[in-house]
């Protein structure tokens, strides 16, 4: 069953809880479709009055911030053995190549890797645990975590919600073509920061030297 069709069958409070939980677990380091759940829920909120977009955005933001913070604590305590264990459990996401790429980004950009990493699926999973493993000062991590969580979760909810409202109005007046156009415009604006973050990560990978021995970040 399509994600949005399934969400329509559950009460609003369950949607809030699901969004917060899935995004929290993804931010903690477990590969889950947090962005898909958030986009589907925000679109659903634009079509059904019982789902409050403000509460939805707040739950998504809280899940992102709390999940990342827990991931940081786990990474700080587990260290490198944790990354090796995750590589065994989730080889597609936590391969040595992915870890090396993410680590180079952290070593070059520090707290900004946490902030912009929120907009890139791979770094969104890595950010919390890897910042802990690299012993990034917590105040720097928390600042980037909170700002990135608010902008990503709150911004995504707002953009998709208003795109859904506009699309519904166009659909009544015109056709499915209007709906497709409205969604494409909204998604394009939402993906601007994500594309910038991907370019930054690609540039870092191309220019960085081989990863040095483990060292604290941001000291």
CSV table of C-alpha atoms in Angstrom, one decimal, residues 72-182:
chain,number,residue,atom,x,y,z
A,72,UNK,CA,25.9,11.4,19.2
A,73,UNK,CA,25.9,9.9,22.7
A,74,UNK,CA,26.0,6.3,21.3
A,75,UNK,CA,28.8,7.2,18.9
A,76,UNK,CA,30.8,8.9,21.6
A,77,UNK,CA,30.5,5.8,23.8
A,78,UNK,CA,30.8,3.2,21.1
A,79,UNK,CA,33.6,4.7,19.0
A,80,UNK,CA,35.1,3.0,16.0
A,81,UNK,CA,33.8,-0.5,17.0
A,82,UNK,CA,30.3,0.9,16.6
A,83,UNK,CA,30.9,1.9,13.0
A,84,UNK,CA,32.4,-1.5,12.3
A,85,UNK,CA,29.3,-3.2,13.8
A,86,UNK,CA,26.9,-1.0,11.8
A,87,UNK,CA,28.9,-1.8,8.7
A,88,UNK,CA,28.2,-5.5,9.3
A,89,UNK,CA,24.5,-4.9,10.0
A,90,UNK,CA,23.9,-2.3,7.2
A,91,UNK,CA,26.6,-2.8,4.6
A,92,UNK,CA,24.8,-0.8,2.0
A,93,UNK,CA,24.7,2.4,4.1
A,94,UNK,CA,27.7,2.0,6.5
A,95,UNK,CA,30.3,0.6,4.0
A,96,UNK,CA,33.9,1.7,4.5
A,97,UNK,CA,33.7,3.9,1.5
A,98,UNK,CA,30.6,5.8,2.8
A,99,UNK,CA,32.2,6.1,6.3
A,100,UNK,CA,35.4,7.5,4.8
A,101,UNK,CA,33.5,10.0,2.7
A,102,UNK,CA,31.4,11.2,5.6
A,103,UNK,CA,34.5,11.4,7.9
A,104,UNK,CA,36.3,13.6,5.4
A,105,UNK,CA,33.3,15.9,5.3
A,106,UNK,CA,33.3,16.1,9.1
A,107,UNK,CA,37.0,16.7,9.3
A,108,UNK,CA,36.9,19.6,6.8
A,109,UNK,CA,33.6,21.2,7.7
A,110,UNK,CA,33.0,20.3,11.3
A,111,UNK,CA,29.7,21.5,12.6
A,112,UNK,CA,28.5,22.5,9.2
A,113,UNK,CA,28.7,18.9,8.1
A,114,UNK,CA,26.0,18.2,10.7
A,115,UNK,CA,23.9,21.2,9.6
A,116,UNK,CA,24.0,20.5,5.8
A,117,UNK,CA,24.1,16.7,6.4
A,118,UNK,CA,20.4,17.0,7.4
A,119,UNK,CA,19.5,17.6,3.8
A,120,UNK,CA,21.5,14.5,2.4
A,121,UNK,CA,20.0,11.1,3.1
A,122,UNK,CA,23.4,9.4,3.8
A,123,UNK,CA,24.8,12.1,6.0
A,124,UNK,CA,21.5,12.4,7.8
A,125,UNK,CA,22.0,8.8,9.1
A,126,UNK,CA,25.7,9.3,9.8
A,127,UNK,CA,25.7,12.8,11.4
A,128,UNK,CA,24.9,12.0,15.0
A,129,UNK,CA,26.9,8.8,15.5
A,130,UNK,CA,29.9,10.0,13.5
A,131,UNK,CA,30.1,13.4,15.4
A,132,UNK,CA,30.2,11.4,18.6
A,133,UNK,CA,32.9,9.0,17.3
A,134,UNK,CA,35.0,12.0,16.3
A,135,UNK,CA,34.4,13.7,19.6
A,136,UNK,CA,33.0,16.9,18.2
A,137,UNK,CA,32.4,19.3,21.1
A,138,UNK,CA,28.7,18.8,22.1
A,139,UNK,CA,27.8,22.5,22.0
A,140,UNK,CA,28.9,22.8,18.4
A,141,UNK,CA,27.0,19.6,17.5
A,142,UNK,CA,23.9,20.7,19.3
A,143,UNK,CA,23.8,24.1,17.6
A,144,UNK,CA,24.1,22.6,14.2
A,145,UNK,CA,21.7,19.8,15.1
A,146,UNK,CA,19.0,22.2,16.3
A,147,UNK,CA,19.3,24.6,13.4
A,148,UNK,CA,19.5,21.9,10.8
A,149,UNK,CA,16.6,20.0,12.4
A,150,UNK,CA,14.3,23.0,12.4
A,151,UNK,CA,15.2,24.1,8.9
A,152,UNK,CA,14.9,20.6,7.4
A,153,UNK,CA,11.9,19.2,9.2
A,154,UNK,CA,10.0,22.5,9.6
A,155,UNK,CA,10.8,23.7,6.2
A,156,UNK,CA,9.9,20.5,4.4
A,157,UNK,CA,6.6,20.3,6.3
A,158,UNK,CA,5.7,23.9,5.4
A,159,UNK,CA,6.7,23.7,1.7
A,160,UNK,CA,4.9,20.4,1.1
A,161,UNK,CA,1.8,21.5,3.0
A,162,UNK,CA,1.4,24.7,1.0
A,163,UNK,CA,2.2,22.9,-2.2
A,164,UNK,CA,-0.6,20.5,-1.4
A,165,UNK,CA,-3.0,23.3,-0.8
A,166,UNK,CA,-2.1,25.0,-4.1
A,167,UNK,CA,-2.2,21.7,-5.9
A,168,UNK,CA,-5.7,20.9,-4.6
A,169,UNK,CA,-7.0,24.3,-5.7
A,170,UNK,CA,-5.4,23.9,-9.2
A,171,UNK,CA,-6.8,20.4,-9.5
A,172,UNK,CA,-10.3,21.7,-9.0
A,173,UNK,CA,-9.9,24.3,-11.6
A,174,UNK,CA,-7.7,22.6,-14.2
A,175,UNK,CA,-6.5,19.0,-14.2
A,176,UNK,CA,-3.9,16.6,-12.9
A,177,UNK,CA,-1.4,18.6,-15.0
A,178,UNK,CA,-1.8,21.4,-12.5
A,179,UNK,CA,-1.2,19.1,-9.6
A,180,UNK,CA,2.0,17.7,-11.2
A,181,UNK,CA,3.3,21.2,-11.9
A,182,UNK,CA,2.6,22.5,-8.4
